[in-house]
Amino acid sequence: AQTVTQSQPEMSVQEAETVTLSCTYDTSESDYYLFWYKQPPSRQMILVIRQEAYKQQNATENRFSVNFQKAAKSFSLKISDSQLGDAAMYFCAYRNPPQGGSEKLVFGKGMKLTVNP
Amino acid sequence: GAVVSQHPSRVICKSGTSVKIECRSLDFQATTMFWYRQFPKQSLMLMATSNEGSKATYEQGVEKDKFLINHASLTLSTLTVTSAHPEDSSFYICSAAGRLMNTEAFFGQGTRLTVV
């Protein structure tokens, strides 16, 4: 079974600075998807960024980028120019490609990010 | 992105009663819906996966007679917590994925259930 590990339960960053959230995973599959989700105090799950394993290029979405190291099974999220609104729980997630139906997400334990003004 | 609406956002019920939570996909056909439970400061725990027109597949340790899931249409799935007890108090979240959405699922806003 696939597993996702987020080893840092909490981190803090100064506003406008850069922070990197780490995530490792374990799978025997060669094709899969990886995600970072944000859960603010409202508890709405928000997709931050996703990466297809077959793509070597790291995904980027504005201030958010990933460092995807397939051989090391590492998938870190970099937040640049941190803003107060980035404060939230961040979950790393893994998903197999669909096989007939949609496949479930496997989540890490999450990491609480605090942004200091 | 696609919109998933979950209702109610908060519900308080008496111990022993049942409560139903709805999850609707508003602008796409959800062939698969997932139900999660989340305890405070913890990750999402998958309870069950439901495919439209089929019986739900429950994760190990989840009582299917306690948490009834119905996915009768391509836009609606319901989770009914039967004979609720205080230990069932939690945050419940649904997510939905369509046949053509082979990369991501979309989440509802969640439901805070309190059993008194």
JSON list of C-alpha atoms in Angstrom, two decimals:
[
{"chain": "A", "resi": 1, "resn": "ALA", "atom": "CA", "xyz": [0.00, 0.00, 0.00]},
{"chain": "A", "resi": 2, "resn": "GLN", "atom": "CA", "xyz": [1.09, 3.50, -0.70]},
{"chain": "A", "resi": 3, "resn": "THR", "atom": "CA", "xyz": [2.10, 5.76, 2.16]},
{"chain": "A", "resi": 4, "resn": "VAL", "atom": "CA", "xyz": [2.76, 9.49, 2.44]},
{"chain": "A", "resi": 5, "resn": "THR", "atom": "CA", "xyz": [5.00, 10.96, 5.12]},
{"chain": "A", "resi": 6, "resn": "GLN", "atom": "CA", "xyz": [5.15, 14.54, 6.28]},
{"chain": "A", "resi": 7, "resn": "SER", "atom": "CA", "xyz": [7.75, 14.57, 9.01]},
{"chain": "A", "resi": 8, "resn": "GLN", "atom": "CA", "xyz": [7.40, 18.21, 10.09]},
{"chain": "A", "resi": 9, "resn": "PRO", "atom": "CA", "xyz": [4.17, 18.77, 12.06]},
{"chain": "A", "resi": 10, "resn": "GLU", "atom": "CA", "xyz": [4.63, 22.54, 12.23]},
{"chain": "A", "resi": 11, "resn": "MET", "atom": "CA", "xyz": [6.64, 25.28, 10.57]},
{"chain": "A", "resi": 12, "resn": "SER", "atom": "CA", "xyz": [6.68, 29.03, 10.68]},
{"chain": "A", "resi": 13, "resn": "VAL", "atom": "CA", "xyz": [7.85, 31.63, 8.19]},
{"chain": "A", "resi": 14, "resn": "GLN", "atom": "CA", "xyz": [8.13, 35.38, 8.13]},
{"chain": "A", "resi": 15, "resn": "GLU", "atom": "CA", "xyz": [5.88, 37.23, 5.75]},
{"chain": "A", "resi": 16, "resn": "ALA", "atom": "CA", "xyz": [7.54, 37.71, 2.34]},
{"chain": "A", "resi": 17, "resn": "GLU", "atom": "CA", "xyz": [10.06, 34.96, 3.02]},
{"chain": "A", "resi": 18, "resn": "THR", "atom": "CA", "xyz": [10.28, 31.54, 1.39]},
{"chain": "A", "resi": 19, "resn": "VAL", "atom": "CA", "xyz": [9.45, 28.25, 3.06]},
{"chain": "A", "resi": 20, "resn": "THR", "atom": "CA", "xyz": [9.75, 24.65, 1.92]},
{"chain": "A", "resi": 21, "resn": "LEU", "atom": "CA", "xyz": [7.44, 21.89, 3.10]},
{"chain": "A", "resi": 22, "resn": "SER", "atom": "CA", "xyz": [8.74, 18.35, 2.80]},
{"chain": "A", "resi": 23, "resn": "CYS", "atom": "CA", "xyz": [6.93, 15.19, 1.79]},
{"chain": "A", "resi": 24, "resn": "THR", "atom": "CA", "xyz": [8.07, 11.69, 0.98]},
{"chain": "A", "resi": 25, "resn": "TYR", "atom": "CA", "xyz": [6.01, 8.81, -0.27]},
{"chain": "A", "resi": 26, "resn": "ASP", "atom": "CA", "xyz": [6.30, 5.13, -0.95]},
{"chain": "A", "resi": 27, "resn": "THR", "atom": "CA", "xyz": [4.88, 3.30, -3.94]},
{"chain": "A", "resi": 28, "resn": "SER", "atom": "CA", "xyz": [5.77, 0.55, -6.34]},
{"chain": "A", "resi": 29, "resn": "GLU", "atom": "CA", "xyz": [3.89, 2.23, -9.16]},
{"chain": "A", "resi": 30, "resn": "SER", "atom": "CA", "xyz": [5.67, 4.09, -11.93]},
{"chain": "A", "resi": 31, "resn": "ASP", "atom": "CA", "xyz": [2.74, 6.30, -12.91]},
{"chain": "A", "resi": 32, "resn": "TYR", "atom": "CA", "xyz": [0.85, 8.27, -10.30]},
{"chain": "A", "resi": 33, "resn": "TYR", "atom": "CA", "xyz": [-0.17, 11.75, -9.19]},
{"chain": "A", "resi": 34, "resn": "LEU", "atom": "CA", "xyz": [0.98, 13.88, -6.30]},
{"chain": "A", "resi": 35, "resn": "PHE", "atom": "CA", "xyz": [-0.83, 16.82, -4.76]},
{"chain": "A", "resi": 36, "resn": "TRP", "atom": "CA", "xyz": [-0.48, 19.51, -2.18]},
{"chain": "A", "resi": 37, "resn": "TYR", "atom": "CA", "xyz": [-3.71, 20.60, -0.53]},
{"chain": "A", "resi": 38, "resn": "LYS", "atom": "CA", "xyz": [-4.22, 23.57, 1.75]},
{"chain": "A", "resi": 39, "resn": "GLN", "atom": "CA", "xyz": [-6.78, 23.56, 4.55]},
{"chain": "A", "resi": 40, "resn": "PRO", "atom": "CA", "xyz": [-7.28, 27.02, 6.08]},
{"chain": "A", "resi": 41, "resn": "PRO", "atom": "CA", "xyz": [-9.26, 27.56, 9.30]},
{"chain": "A", "resi": 42, "resn": "SER", "atom": "CA", "xyz": [-12.47, 27.36, 7.27]},
{"chain": "A", "resi": 43, "resn": "ARG", "atom": "CA", "xyz": [-11.50, 23.69, 6.74]},
{"chain": "A", "resi": 44, "resn": "GLN", "atom": "CA", "xyz": [-12.25, 23.83, 3.03]},
{"chain": "A", "resi": 45, "resn": "MET", "atom": "CA", "xyz": [-9.72, 21.66, 1.20]},
{"chain": "A", "resi": 46, "resn": "ILE", "atom": "CA", "xyz": [-8.06, 23.67, -1.54]},
{"chain": "A", "resi": 47, "resn": "LEU", "atom": "CA", "xyz": [-5.83, 22.19, -4.22]},
{"chain": "A", "resi": 48, "resn": "VAL", "atom": "CA", "xyz": [-2.54, 24.08, -4.31]},
{"chain": "A", "resi": 49, "resn": "ILE", "atom": "CA", "xyz": [-0.61, 22.19, -6.94]},
{"chain": "A", "resi": 50, "resn": "ARG", "atom": "CA", "xyz": [-0.38, 18.78, -8.59]},
{"chain": "A", "resi": 51, "resn": "GLN", "atom": "CA", "xyz": [2.34, 16.81, -10.30]},
{"chain": "A", "resi": 52, "resn": "GLU", "atom": "CA", "xyz": [2.08, 13.91, -12.70]},
{"chain": "A", "resi": 53, "resn": "ALA", "atom": "CA", "xyz": [4.84, 11.41, -12.08]},
{"chain": "A", "resi": 54, "resn": "TYR", "atom": "CA", "xyz": [5.57, 10.91, -15.76]},
{"chain": "A", "resi": 55, "resn": "LYS", "atom": "CA", "xyz": [6.40, 14.59, -16.14]},
{"chain": "A", "resi": 56, "resn": "GLN", "atom": "CA", "xyz": [9.98, 15.43, -15.30]},
{"chain": "A", "resi": 57, "resn": "GLN", "atom": "CA", "xyz": [9.31, 19.15, -15.18]},
{"chain": "A", "resi": 58, "resn": "ASN", "atom": "CA", "xyz": [8.41, 20.45, -11.75]},
{"chain": "A", "resi": 59, "resn": "ALA", "atom": "CA", "xyz": [4.94, 21.96, -11.48]},
{"chain": "A", "resi": 60, "resn": "THR", "atom": "CA", "xyz": [4.57, 25.65, -10.63]},
{"chain": "A", "resi": 61, "resn": "GLU", "atom": "CA", "xyz": [1.54, 27.77, -9.78]},
{"chain": "A", "resi": 62, "resn": "ASN", "atom": "CA", "xyz": [2.40, 31.41, -9.20]},
{"chain": "A", "resi": 63, "resn": "ARG", "atom": "CA", "xyz": [4.19, 31.54, -5.83]},
{"chain": "A", "resi": 64, "resn": "PHE", "atom": "CA", "xyz": [3.97, 27.78, -5.34]},
{"chain": "A", "resi": 65, "resn": "SER", "atom": "CA", "xyz": [6.38, 25.32, -6.87]},
{"chain": "A", "resi": 66, "resn": "VAL", "atom": "CA", "xyz": [7.40, 21.76, -6.22]},
{"chain": "A", "resi": 67, "resn": "ASN", "atom": "CA", "xyz": [10.66, 19.87, -6.22]},
{"chain": "A", "resi": 68, "resn": "PHE", "atom": "CA", "xyz": [9.73, 16.43, -7.47]},
{"chain": "A", "resi": 69, "resn": "GLN", "atom": "CA", "xyz": [12.47, 13.85, -7.10]},
{"chain": "A", "resi": 70, "resn": "LYS", "atom": "CA", "xyz": [11.00, 10.60, -8.43]},
{"chain": "A", "resi": 71, "resn": "ALA", "atom": "CA", "xyz": [13.94, 8.36, -7.63]},
{"chain": "A", "resi": 72, "resn": "ALA", "atom": "CA", "xyz": [14.06, 9.63, -4.07]},
{"chain": "A", "resi": 73, "resn": "LYS", "atom": "CA", "xyz": [10.25, 9.60, -3.82]},
{"chain": "A", "resi": 74, "resn": "SER", "atom": "CA", "xyz": [10.31, 13.13, -2.56]},
{"chain": "A", "resi": 75, "resn": "PHE", "atom": "CA", "xyz": [7.79, 15.88, -3.30]},
{"chain": "A", "resi": 76, "resn": "SER", "atom": "CA", "xyz": [8.46, 19.16, -1.52]},
{"chain": "A", "resi": 77, "resn": "LEU", "atom": "CA", "xyz": [6.45, 22.36, -1.82]},
{"chain": "A", "resi": 78, "resn": "LYS", "atom": "CA", "xyz": [8.12, 25.76, -1.94]},
{"chain": "A", "resi": 79, "resn": "ILE", "atom": "CA", "xyz": [6.08, 28.84, -1.09]},
{"chain": "A", "resi": 80, "resn": "SER", "atom": "CA", "xyz": [7.74, 32.05, -2.17]},
{"chain": "A", "resi": 81, "resn": "ASP", "atom": "CA", "xyz": [6.91, 35.53, -0.90]},
{"chain": "A", "resi": 82, "resn": "SER", "atom": "CA", "xyz": [4.80, 34.06, 1.90]},
{"chain": "A", "resi": 83, "resn": "GLN", "atom": "CA", "xyz": [1.59, 35.87, 2.69]},
{"chain": "A", "resi": 84, "resn": "LEU", "atom": "CA", "xyz": [-0.57, 35.90, 5.81]},
{"chain": "A", "resi": 85, "resn": "GLY", "atom": "CA", "xyz": [-3.24, 34.07, 3.85]},
{"chain": "A", "resi": 86, "resn": "ASP", "atom": "CA", "xyz": [-0.90, 31.14, 3.33]},
{"chain": "A", "resi": 87, "resn": "ALA", "atom": "CA", "xyz": [-1.27, 30.20, 6.99]},
{"chain": "A", "resi": 88, "resn": "ALA", "atom": "CA", "xyz": [-3.04, 26.83, 7.00]},
{"chain": "A", "resi": 89, "resn": "MET", "atom": "CA", "xyz": [-2.65, 23.10, 7.31]},
{"chain": "A", "resi": 90, "resn": "TYR", "atom": "CA", "xyz": [-0.91, 21.65, 4.29]},
{"chain": "A", "resi": 91, "resn": "PHE", "atom": "CA", "xyz": [-1.44, 18.08, 3.23]},
{"chain": "A", "resi": 92, "resn": "CYS", "atom": "CA", "xyz": [0.64, 16.12, 0.77]},
{"chain": "A", "resi": 93, "resn": "ALA", "atom": "CA", "xyz": [-1.34, 13.47, -1.09]},
{"chain": "A", "resi": 94, "resn": "TYR", "atom": "CA", "xyz": [-0.74, 10.59, -3.48]},
{"chain": "A", "resi": 95, "resn": "ARG", "atom": "CA", "xyz": [-3.05, 9.02, -6.01]},
{"chain": "A", "resi": 96, "resn": "ASN", "atom": "CA", "xyz": [-2.76, 6.09, -8.42]},
{"chain": "A", "resi": 97, "resn": "PRO", "atom": "CA", "xyz": [-3.94, 6.68, -11.98]},
{"chain": "A", "resi": 98, "resn": "PRO", "atom": "CA", "xyz": [-7.61, 5.85, -12.56]},
{"chain": "A", "resi": 99, "resn": "GLN", "atom": "CA", "xyz": [-8.40, 2.24, -13.32]},
{"chain": "A", "resi": 100, "resn": "GLY", "atom": "CA", "xyz": [-12.03, 2.10, -14.38]},
{"chain": "A", "resi": 101, "resn": "GLY", "atom": "CA", "xyz": [-13.09, 4.47, -11.64]},
{"chain": "A", "resi": 102, "resn": "SER", "atom": "CA", "xyz": [-11.37, 7.21, -9.72]},
{"chain": "A", "resi": 103, "resn": "GLU", "atom": "CA", "xyz": [-8.70, 6.23, -7.28]},
{"chain": "A", "resi": 104, "resn": "LYS", "atom": "CA", "xyz": [-8.60, 7.38, -3.68]},
{"chain": "A", "resi": 105, "resn": "LEU", "atom": "CA", "xyz": [-6.19, 9.93, -2.30]},
{"chain": "A", "resi": 106, "resn": "VAL", "atom": "CA", "xyz": [-3.67, 8.86, 0.31]},
{"chain": "A", "resi": 107, "resn": "PHE", "atom": "CA", "xyz": [-2.88, 11.78, 2.62]},
{"chain": "A", "resi": 108, "resn": "GLY", "atom": "CA", "xyz": [0.05, 12.62, 4.80]},
{"chain": "A", "resi": 109, "resn": "LYS", "atom": "CA", "xyz": [-0.56, 13.68, 8.38]},
{"chain": "A", "resi": 110, "resn": "GLY", "atom": "CA", "xyz": [-0.37, 17.34, 7.49]},
{"chain": "A", "resi": 111, "resn": "MET", "atom": "CA", "xyz": [1.75, 20.27, 8.52]},
{"chain": "A", "resi": 112, "resn": "LYS", "atom": "CA", "xyz": [0.63, 23.47, 10.17]},
{"chain": "A", "resi": 113, "resn": "LEU", "atom": "CA", "xyz": [2.18, 26.56, 8.60]},
{"chain": "A", "resi": 114, "resn": "THR", "atom": "CA", "xyz": [2.23, 29.81, 10.54]},
{"chain": "A", "resi": 115, "resn": "VAL", "atom": "CA", "xyz": [3.07, 33.05, 8.77]},
{"chain": "A", "resi": 116, "resn": "ASN", "atom": "CA", "xyz": [4.42, 35.76, 11.04]},
{"chain": "A", "resi": 117, "resn": "PRO", "atom": "CA", "xyz": [3.87, 39.43, 10.09]},
{"chain": "B", "resi": 1, "resn": "GLY", "atom": "CA", "xyz": [-12.47, 24.18, -10.80]},
{"chain": "B", "resi": 2, "resn": "ALA", "atom": "CA", "xyz": [-15.58, 22.10, -10.37]},
{"chain": "B", "resi": 3, "resn": "VAL", "atom": "CA", "xyz": [-17.95, 22.80, -7.48]},
{"chain": "B", "resi": 4, "resn": "VAL", "atom": "CA", "xyz": [-18.97, 20.33, -4.81]},
{"chain": "B", "resi": 5, "resn": "SER", "atom": "CA", "xyz": [-21.60, 21.44, -2.33]},
{"chain": "B", "resi": 6, "resn": "GLN", "atom": "CA", "xyz": [-21.95, 19.73, 1.03]},
{"chain": "B", "resi": 7, "resn": "HIS", "atom": "CA", "xyz": [-24.91, 20.29, 3.31]},
{"chain": "B", "resi": 8, "resn": "PRO", "atom": "CA", "xyz": [-25.40, 20.99, 6.14]},
{"chain": "B", "resi": 9, "resn": "SER", "atom": "CA", "xyz": [-22.23, 22.75, 7.21]},
{"chain": "B", "resi": 10, "resn": "ARG", "atom": "CA", "xyz": [-23.09, 22.25, 10.86]},
{"chain": "B", "resi": 11, "resn": "VAL", "atom": "CA", "xyz": [-25.53, 19.94, 12.59]},
{"chain": "B", "resi": 12, "resn": "ILE", "atom": "CA", "xyz": [-26.30, 19.14, 16.19]},
{"chain": "B", "resi": 13, "resn": "CYS", "atom": "CA", "xyz": [-28.31, 16.05, 16.93]},
{"chain": "B", "resi": 14, "resn": "LYS", "atom": "CA", "xyz": [-29.38, 14.11, 19.97]},
{"chain": "B", "resi": 15, "resn": "SER", "atom": "CA", "xyz": [-27.77, 10.83, 20.85]},
{"chain": "B", "resi": 16, "resn": "GLY", "atom": "CA", "xyz": [-29.63, 7.93, 19.29]},
{"chain": "B", "resi": 17, "resn": "THR", "atom": "CA", "xyz": [-30.98, 9.84, 16.32]},
{"chain": "B", "resi": 18, "resn": "SER", "atom": "CA", "xyz": [-29.80, 9.66, 12.72]},
{"chain": "B", "resi": 19, "resn": "VAL", "atom": "CA", "xyz": [-28.44, 12.48, 10.63]},
{"chain": "B", "resi": 20, "resn": "LYS", "atom": "CA", "xyz": [-27.99, 12.72, 6.87]},
{"chain": "B", "resi": 21, "resn": "ILE", "atom": "CA", "xyz": [-25.26, 14.67, 5.12]},
{"chain": "B", "resi": 22, "resn": "GLU", "atom": "CA", "xyz": [-25.57, 15.49, 1.42]},
{"chain": "B", "resi": 23, "resn": "CYS", "atom": "CA", "xyz": [-22.81, 15.93, -1.11]},
{"chain": "B", "resi": 24, "resn": "ARG", "atom": "CA", "xyz": [-23.69, 17.34, -4.53]},
{"chain": "B", "resi": 25, "resn": "SER", "atom": "CA", "xyz": [-21.60, 17.94, -7.61]},
{"chain": "B", "resi": 26, "resn": "LEU", "atom": "CA", "xyz": [-23.04, 21.09, -9.11]},
{"chain": "B", "resi": 27, "resn": "ASP", "atom": "CA", "xyz": [-21.45, 21.29, -12.54]},
{"chain": "B", "resi": 28, "resn": "PHE", "atom": "CA", "xyz": [-20.17, 17.84, -13.38]},
{"chain": "B", "resi": 29, "resn": "GLN", "atom": "CA", "xyz": [-21.18, 14.22, -13.14]},
{"chain": "B", "resi": 30, "resn": "ALA", "atom": "CA", "xyz": [-19.52, 12.58, -10.17]},
{"chain": "B", "resi": 31, "resn": "THR", "atom": "CA", "xyz": [-18.94, 8.95, -10.97]},
{"chain": "B", "resi": 32, "resn": "THR", "atom": "CA", "xyz": [-17.05, 8.47, -7.72]},
{"chain": "B", "resi": 33, "resn": "MET", "atom": "CA", "xyz": [-17.50, 10.09, -4.34]},
{"chain": "B", "resi": 34, "resn": "PHE", "atom": "CA", "xyz": [-15.33, 9.76, -1.29]},
{"chain": "B", "resi": 35, "resn": "TRP", "atom": "CA", "xyz": [-16.30, 10.31, 2.33]},
{"chain": "B", "resi": 36, "resn": "TYR", "atom": "CA", "xyz": [-13.72, 11.32, 4.90]},
{"chain": "B", "resi": 37, "resn": "ARG", "atom": "CA", "xyz": [-13.70, 11.92, 8.61]},
{"chain": "B", "resi": 38, "resn": "GLN", "atom": "CA", "xyz": [-11.30, 14.37, 10.19]},
{"chain": "B", "resi": 39, "resn": "PHE", "atom": "CA", "xyz": [-10.52, 14.64, 13.88]},
{"chain": "B", "resi": 40, "resn": "PRO", "atom": "CA", "xyz": [-9.11, 17.91, 15.26]},
{"chain": "B", "resi": 41, "resn": "LYS", "atom": "CA", "xyz": [-5.56, 18.61, 14.14]},
{"chain": "B", "resi": 42, "resn": "GLN", "atom": "CA", "xyz": [-5.40, 15.35, 12.23]},
{"chain": "B", "resi": 43, "resn": "SER", "atom": "CA", "xyz": [-5.42, 14.29, 8.63]},
{"chain": "B", "resi": 44, "resn": "LEU", "atom": "CA", "xyz": [-8.38, 13.12, 6.60]},
{"chain": "B", "resi": 45, "resn": "MET", "atom": "CA", "xyz": [-9.33, 9.52, 7.16]},
{"chain": "B", "resi": 46, "resn": "LEU", "atom": "CA", "xyz": [-11.08, 7.86, 4.24]},
{"chain": "B", "resi": 47, "resn": "MET", "atom": "CA", "xyz": [-14.26, 6.16, 5.35]},
{"chain": "B", "resi": 48, "resn": "ALA", "atom": "CA", "xyz": [-15.65, 4.85, 2.09]},
{"chain": "B", "resi": 49, "resn": "THR", "atom": "CA", "xyz": [-15.67, 5.16, -1.67]},
{"chain": "B", "resi": 50, "resn": "SER", "atom": "CA", "xyz": [-18.90, 5.10, -3.61]},
{"chain": "B", "resi": 51, "resn": "ASN", "atom": "CA", "xyz": [-19.40, 4.68, -7.32]},
{"chain": "B", "resi": 52, "resn": "GLU", "atom": "CA", "xyz": [-22.69, 5.74, -8.84]},
{"chain": "B", "resi": 53, "resn": "GLY", "atom": "CA", "xyz": [-25.19, 2.93, -8.84]},
{"chain": "B", "resi": 54, "resn": "SER", "atom": "CA", "xyz": [-22.98, 0.59, -6.84]},
{"chain": "B", "resi": 55, "resn": "LYS", "atom": "CA", "xyz": [-22.60, -0.26, -3.20]},
{"chain": "B", "resi": 56, "resn": "ALA", "atom": "CA", "xyz": [-20.01, 1.72, -1.33]},
{"chain": "B", "resi": 57, "resn": "THR", "atom": "CA", "xyz": [-16.65, 0.22, -0.51]},
{"chain": "B", "resi": 58, "resn": "TYR", "atom": "CA", "xyz": [-15.81, 0.81, 3.13]},
{"chain": "B", "resi": 59, "resn": "GLU", "atom": "CA", "xyz": [-12.34, 1.11, 4.59]},
{"chain": "B", "resi": 60, "resn": "GLN", "atom": "CA", "xyz": [-11.26, -1.34, 7.23]},
{"chain": "B", "resi": 61, "resn": "GLY", "atom": "CA", "xyz": [-12.67, -0.52, 10.63]},
{"chain": "B", "resi": 62, "resn": "VAL", "atom": "CA", "xyz": [-15.56, 1.59, 9.35]},
{"chain": "B", "resi": 63, "resn": "GLU", "atom": "CA", "xyz": [-18.97, 0.19, 10.26]},
{"chain": "B", "resi": 64, "resn": "LYS", "atom": "CA", "xyz": [-21.10, 0.11, 7.14]},
{"chain": "B", "resi": 65, "resn": "ASP", "atom": "CA", "xyz": [-24.30, -0.27, 9.14]},
{"chain": "B", "resi": 66, "resn": "LYS", "atom": "CA", "xyz": [-23.39, 2.77, 11.16]},
{"chain": "B", "resi": 67, "resn": "PHE", "atom": "CA", "xyz": [-22.40, 4.99, 8.26]},
{"chain": "B", "resi": 68, "resn": "LEU", "atom": "CA", "xyz": [-24.82, 4.41, 5.41]},
{"chain": "B", "resi": 69, "resn": "ILE", "atom": "CA", "xyz": [-23.70, 5.75, 2.05]},
{"chain": "B", "resi": 70, "resn": "ASN", "atom": "CA", "xyz": [-25.97, 6.13, -0.92]},
{"chain": "B", "resi": 71, "resn": "HIS", "atom": "CA", "xyz": [-24.83, 7.28, -4.35]},
{"chain": "B", "resi": 72, "resn": "ALA", "atom": "CA", "xyz": [-28.02, 6.97, -6.33]},
{"chain": "B", "resi": 73, "resn": "SER", "atom": "CA", "xyz": [-27.31, 9.60, -8.96]},
{"chain": "B", "resi": 74, "resn": "LEU", "atom": "CA", "xyz": [-24.35, 11.16, -10.73]},
{"chain": "B", "resi": 75, "resn": "THR", "atom": "CA", "xyz": [-24.72, 14.37, -8.77]},
{"chain": "B", "resi": 76, "resn": "LEU", "atom": "CA", "xyz": [-25.67, 13.28, -5.27]},
{"chain": "B", "resi": 77, "resn": "SER", "atom": "CA", "xyz": [-24.22, 11.10, -2.54]},
{"chain": "B", "resi": 78, "resn": "THR", "atom": "CA", "xyz": [-25.45, 10.95, 1.02]},
{"chain": "B", "resi": 79, "resn": "LEU", "atom": "CA", "xyz": [-23.88, 9.82, 4.26]},
{"chain": "B", "resi": 80, "resn": "THR", "atom": "CA", "xyz": [-26.27, 8.87, 7.04]},
{"chain": "B", "resi": 81, "resn": "VAL", "atom": "CA", "xyz": [-24.91, 8.47, 10.52]},
{"chain": "B", "resi": 82, "resn": "THR", "atom": "CA", "xyz": [-27.35, 6.10, 12.20]},
{"chain": "B", "resi": 83, "resn": "SER", "atom": "CA", "xyz": [-28.04, 5.97, 15.93]},
{"chain": "B", "resi": 84, "resn": "ALA", "atom": "CA", "xyz": [-25.47, 8.68, 16.49]},
{"chain": "B", "resi": 85, "resn": "HIS", "atom": "CA", "xyz": [-23.43, 8.77, 19.67]},
{"chain": "B", "resi": 86, "resn": "PRO", "atom": "CA", "xyz": [-21.15, 11.48, 21.06]},
{"chain": "B", "resi": 87, "resn": "GLU", "atom": "CA", "xyz": [-18.09, 9.62, 19.76]},
{"chain": "B", "resi": 88, "resn": "ASP", "atom": "CA", "xyz": [-19.43, 10.12, 16.24]},
{"chain": "B", "resi": 89, "resn": "SER", "atom": "CA", "xyz": [-18.96, 13.86, 16.67]},
{"chain": "B", "resi": 90, "resn": "SER", "atom": "CA", "xyz": [-16.45, 14.90, 14.06]},
{"chain": "B", "resi": 91, "resn": "PHE", "atom": "CA", "xyz": [-15.85, 16.80, 10.85]},
{"chain": "B", "resi": 92, "resn": "TYR", "atom": "CA", "xyz": [-17.02, 14.92, 7.76]},
{"chain": "B", "resi": 93, "resn": "ILE", "atom": "CA", "xyz": [-15.84, 15.84, 4.26]},
{"chain": "B", "resi": 94, "resn": "CYS", "atom": "CA", "xyz": [-16.89, 14.55, 0.88]},
{"chain": "B", "resi": 95, "resn": "SER", "atom": "CA", "xyz": [-15.05, 14.75, -2.39]},
{"chain": "B", "resi": 96, "resn": "ALA", "atom": "CA", "xyz": [-16.20, 13.95, -5.89]},
{"chain": "B", "resi": 97, "resn": "ALA", "atom": "CA", "xyz": [-14.51, 12.95, -9.11]},
{"chain": "B", "resi": 98, "resn": "GLY", "atom": "CA", "xyz": [-15.87, 12.62, -12.61]},
{"chain": "B", "resi": 99, "resn": "ARG", "atom": "CA", "xyz": [-15.03, 10.10, -15.27]},
{"chain": "B", "resi": 100, "resn": "LEU", "atom": "CA", "xyz": [-13.07, 12.64, -17.27]},
{"chain": "B", "resi": 101, "resn": "MET", "atom": "CA", "xyz": [-11.30, 14.04, -14.22]},
{"chain": "B", "resi": 102, "resn": "ASN", "atom": "CA", "xyz": [-8.51, 11.61, -14.10]},
{"chain": "B", "resi": 103, "resn": "THR", "atom": "CA", "xyz": [-6.21, 13.74, -12.01]},
{"chain": "B", "resi": 104, "resn": "GLU", "atom": "CA", "xyz": [-8.11, 15.27, -9.15]},
{"chain": "B", "resi": 105, "resn": "ALA", "atom": "CA", "xyz": [-11.18, 15.19, -6.99]},
{"chain": "B", "resi": 106, "resn": "PHE", "atom": "CA", "xyz": [-12.99, 18.23, -5.64]},
{"chain": "B", "resi": 107, "resn": "PHE", "atom": "CA", "xyz": [-13.95, 18.71, -2.03]},
{"chain": "B", "resi": 108, "resn": "GLY", "atom": "CA", "xyz": [-17.12, 19.85, -0.32]},
{"chain": "B", "resi": 109, "resn": "GLN", "atom": "CA", "xyz": [-17.01, 22.40, 2.47]},
{"chain": "B", "resi": 110, "resn": "GLY", "atom": "CA", "xyz": [-17.36, 19.78, 5.18]},
{"chain": "B", "resi": 111, "resn": "THR", "atom": "CA", "xyz": [-19.93, 19.14, 7.89]},
{"chain": "B", "resi": 112, "resn": "ARG", "atom": "CA", "xyz": [-19.33, 19.62, 11.60]},
{"chain": "B", "resi": 113, "resn": "LEU", "atom": "CA", "xyz": [-21.43, 17.01, 13.41]},
{"chain": "B", "resi": 114, "resn": "THR", "atom": "CA", "xyz": [-21.99, 17.35, 17.12]},
{"chain": "B", "resi": 115, "resn": "VAL", "atom": "CA", "xyz": [-23.91, 14.64, 18.94]},
{"chain": "B", "resi": 116, "resn": "VAL", "atom": "CA", "xyz": [-25.24, 15.66, 22.34]}
]
